[in-house]
Short mmCIF file of C-alpha atoms in Angstrom, two decimals:
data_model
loop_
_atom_site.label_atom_id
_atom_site.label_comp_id
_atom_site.label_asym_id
_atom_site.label_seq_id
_atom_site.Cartn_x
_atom_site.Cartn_y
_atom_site.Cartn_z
CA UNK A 1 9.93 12.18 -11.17
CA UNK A 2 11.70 9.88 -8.80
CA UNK A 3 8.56 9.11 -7.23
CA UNK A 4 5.73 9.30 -9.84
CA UNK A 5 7.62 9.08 -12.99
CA UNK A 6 6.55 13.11 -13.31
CA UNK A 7 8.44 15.93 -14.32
CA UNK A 8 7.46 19.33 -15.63
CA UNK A 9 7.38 18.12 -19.53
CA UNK A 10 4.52 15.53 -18.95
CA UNK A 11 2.76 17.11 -15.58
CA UNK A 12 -0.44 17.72 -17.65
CA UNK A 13 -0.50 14.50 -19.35
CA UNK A 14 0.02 12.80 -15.73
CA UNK A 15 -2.69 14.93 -14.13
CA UNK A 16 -5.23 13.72 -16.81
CA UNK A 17 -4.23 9.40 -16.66
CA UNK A 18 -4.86 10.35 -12.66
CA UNK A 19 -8.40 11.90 -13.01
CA UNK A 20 -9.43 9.49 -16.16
CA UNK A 21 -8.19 6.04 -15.42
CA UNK A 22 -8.24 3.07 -18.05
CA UNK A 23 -8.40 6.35 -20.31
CA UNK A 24 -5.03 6.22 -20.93
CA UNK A 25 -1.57 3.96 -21.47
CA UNK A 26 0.17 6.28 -19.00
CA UNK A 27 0.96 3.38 -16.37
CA UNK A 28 1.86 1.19 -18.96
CA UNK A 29 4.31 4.00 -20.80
CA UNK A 30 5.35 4.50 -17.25
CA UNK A 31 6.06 1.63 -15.02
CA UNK A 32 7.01 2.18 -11.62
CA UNK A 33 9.30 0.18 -9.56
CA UNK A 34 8.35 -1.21 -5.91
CA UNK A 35 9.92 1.57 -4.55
CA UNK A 36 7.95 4.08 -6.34
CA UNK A 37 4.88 2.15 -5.26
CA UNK A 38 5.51 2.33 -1.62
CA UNK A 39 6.24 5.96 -1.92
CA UNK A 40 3.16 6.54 -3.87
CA UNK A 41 1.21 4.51 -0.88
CA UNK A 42 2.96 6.63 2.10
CA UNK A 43 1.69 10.05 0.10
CA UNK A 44 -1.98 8.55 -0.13
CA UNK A 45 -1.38 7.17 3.39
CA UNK A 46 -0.57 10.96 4.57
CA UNK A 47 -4.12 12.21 2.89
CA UNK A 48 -5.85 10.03 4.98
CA UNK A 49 -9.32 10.58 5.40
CA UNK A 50 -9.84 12.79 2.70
CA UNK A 51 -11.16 11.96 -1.05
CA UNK A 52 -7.95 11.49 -3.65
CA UNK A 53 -7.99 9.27 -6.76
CA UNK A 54 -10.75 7.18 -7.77
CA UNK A 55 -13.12 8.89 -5.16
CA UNK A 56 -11.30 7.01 -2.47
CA UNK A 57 -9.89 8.07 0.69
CA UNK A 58 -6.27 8.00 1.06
CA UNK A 59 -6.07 4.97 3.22
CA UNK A 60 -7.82 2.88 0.67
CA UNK A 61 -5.34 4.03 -2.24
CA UNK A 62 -2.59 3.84 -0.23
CA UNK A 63 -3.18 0.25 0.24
CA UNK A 64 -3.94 -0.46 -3.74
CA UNK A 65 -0.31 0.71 -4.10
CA UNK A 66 1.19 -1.07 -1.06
CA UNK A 67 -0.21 -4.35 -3.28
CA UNK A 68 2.09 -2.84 -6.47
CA UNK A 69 -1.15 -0.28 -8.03
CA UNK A 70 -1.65 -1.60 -11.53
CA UNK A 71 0.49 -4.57 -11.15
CA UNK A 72 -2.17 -6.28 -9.14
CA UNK A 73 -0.24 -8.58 -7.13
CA UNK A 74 -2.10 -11.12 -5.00
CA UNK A 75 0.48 -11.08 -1.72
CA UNK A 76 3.03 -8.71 -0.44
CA UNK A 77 6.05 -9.31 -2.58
CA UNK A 78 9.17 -9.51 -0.25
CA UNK A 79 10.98 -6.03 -0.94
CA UNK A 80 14.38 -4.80 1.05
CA UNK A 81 11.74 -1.97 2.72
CA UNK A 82 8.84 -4.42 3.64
CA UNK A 83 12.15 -7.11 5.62
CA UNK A 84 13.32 -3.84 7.55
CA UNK A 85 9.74 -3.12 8.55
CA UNK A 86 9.51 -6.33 9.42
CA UNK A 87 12.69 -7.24 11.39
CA UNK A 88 12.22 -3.33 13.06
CA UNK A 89 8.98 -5.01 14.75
CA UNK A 90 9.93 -7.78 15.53
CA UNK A 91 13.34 -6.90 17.27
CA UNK A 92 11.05 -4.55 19.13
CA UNK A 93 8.12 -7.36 20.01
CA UNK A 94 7.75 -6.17 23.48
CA UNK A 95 6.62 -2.64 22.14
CA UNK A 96 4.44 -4.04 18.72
CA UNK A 97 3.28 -7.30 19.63
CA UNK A 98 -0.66 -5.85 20.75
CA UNK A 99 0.18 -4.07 17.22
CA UNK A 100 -0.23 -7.42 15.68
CA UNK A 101 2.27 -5.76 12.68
CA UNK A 102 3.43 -9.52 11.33
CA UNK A 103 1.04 -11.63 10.06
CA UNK A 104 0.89 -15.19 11.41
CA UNK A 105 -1.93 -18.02 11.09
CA UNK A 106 -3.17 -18.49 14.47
CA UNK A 107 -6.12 -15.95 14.11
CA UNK A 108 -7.66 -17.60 10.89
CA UNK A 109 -6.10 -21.23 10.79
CA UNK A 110 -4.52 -20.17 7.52
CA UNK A 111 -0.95 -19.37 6.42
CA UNK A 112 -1.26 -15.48 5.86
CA UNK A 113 -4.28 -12.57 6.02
CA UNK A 114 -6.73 -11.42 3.05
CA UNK A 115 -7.90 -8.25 2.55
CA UNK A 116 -10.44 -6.96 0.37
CA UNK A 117 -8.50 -3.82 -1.43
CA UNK A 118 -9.42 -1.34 -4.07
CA UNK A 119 -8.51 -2.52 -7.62
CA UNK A 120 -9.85 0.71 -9.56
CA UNK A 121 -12.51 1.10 -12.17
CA UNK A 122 -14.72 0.82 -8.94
CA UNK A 123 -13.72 -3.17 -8.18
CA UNK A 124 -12.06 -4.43 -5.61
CA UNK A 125 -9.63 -7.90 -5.19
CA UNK A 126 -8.04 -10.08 -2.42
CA UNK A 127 -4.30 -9.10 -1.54
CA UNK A 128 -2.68 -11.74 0.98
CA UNK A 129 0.33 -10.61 3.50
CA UNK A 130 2.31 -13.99 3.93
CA UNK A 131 3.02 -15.67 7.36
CA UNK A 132 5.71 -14.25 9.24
CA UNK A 133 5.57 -10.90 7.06
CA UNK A 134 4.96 -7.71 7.89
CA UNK A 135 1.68 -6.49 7.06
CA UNK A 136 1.56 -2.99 6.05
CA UNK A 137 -2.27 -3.21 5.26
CA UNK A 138 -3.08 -3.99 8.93
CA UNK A 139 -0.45 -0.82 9.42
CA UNK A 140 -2.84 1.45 7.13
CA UNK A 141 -5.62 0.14 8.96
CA UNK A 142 -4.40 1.48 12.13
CA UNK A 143 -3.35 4.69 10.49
CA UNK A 144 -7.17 5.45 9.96
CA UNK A 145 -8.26 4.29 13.38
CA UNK A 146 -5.79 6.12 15.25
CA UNK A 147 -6.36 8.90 13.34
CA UNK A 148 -10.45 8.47 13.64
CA UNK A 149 -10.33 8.63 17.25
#
């Protein structure tokens, strides 16, 4: 429940909004909290490769909930987990820097990255990471590659 806003009274109900979305008002009777949406996006981010929600693989979904899942946010919100992430890299630059972890705007002439995420119902929609933040997408990304190879 502390995670998914699931316990064993509503299990069923929760299984069916996950394999029928827009079918249901279960994320709207159910918020979650940032928290809860980073926790949701480390499980997907731990079934990697294979086929979860949506017919996507775990990477993809975990990255539709690193940008808040149904609350559609259009940059990385700054959040107590994503500034310890963030200052953890950077106070270690001499191990992450080839990591690339925080965004900046040399590569693109721009003030933060785009990426093209899953949005459900089969769309997808730009999510930005900020300057100077760190960018758990580009994290996810590696994930997959590392894991590829």
């Amino acid at each position: 429940e502390l995670i998914l806003g699931v316990n064993m009274t509503n299990i069923k109900e929760a299984e069916y909004a996950a394999t029928h979305p827009g079918q249901t008002s279960w994320s709207a009777d159910h918020p979650l909290s940032m928290e809860q949406d980073i926790m949701h996006a480390l499980i997907h981010r731990l079934e990697g490769h294979n086929v979860g929600e949506g017919g996507h693989l775990g990477y993809e979904n975990a990255k539709y909930w690193l940008a808040g899942g149904d609350k559609k946010f259009e940059s990385v919100c700054d959040h107590m987990v994503r500034r310890g992430m963030r200052d953890y890299v950077t106070q270690r630059s001499d191990r992450f820097r080839c990591l690339d972890l925080i965004a900046n705007g040399e590569e693109r002439k721009t003030a933060c990255r785009t990426y093209k995420i899953v949005a459900g119902g089969g769309e997808f929609r730009n999510v930005h990471v900020r300057e100077g933040e760190f960018d758990c997408f580009r994290f996810v990304d590696l994930c997959a590659k590392r894991y590829s190879s």
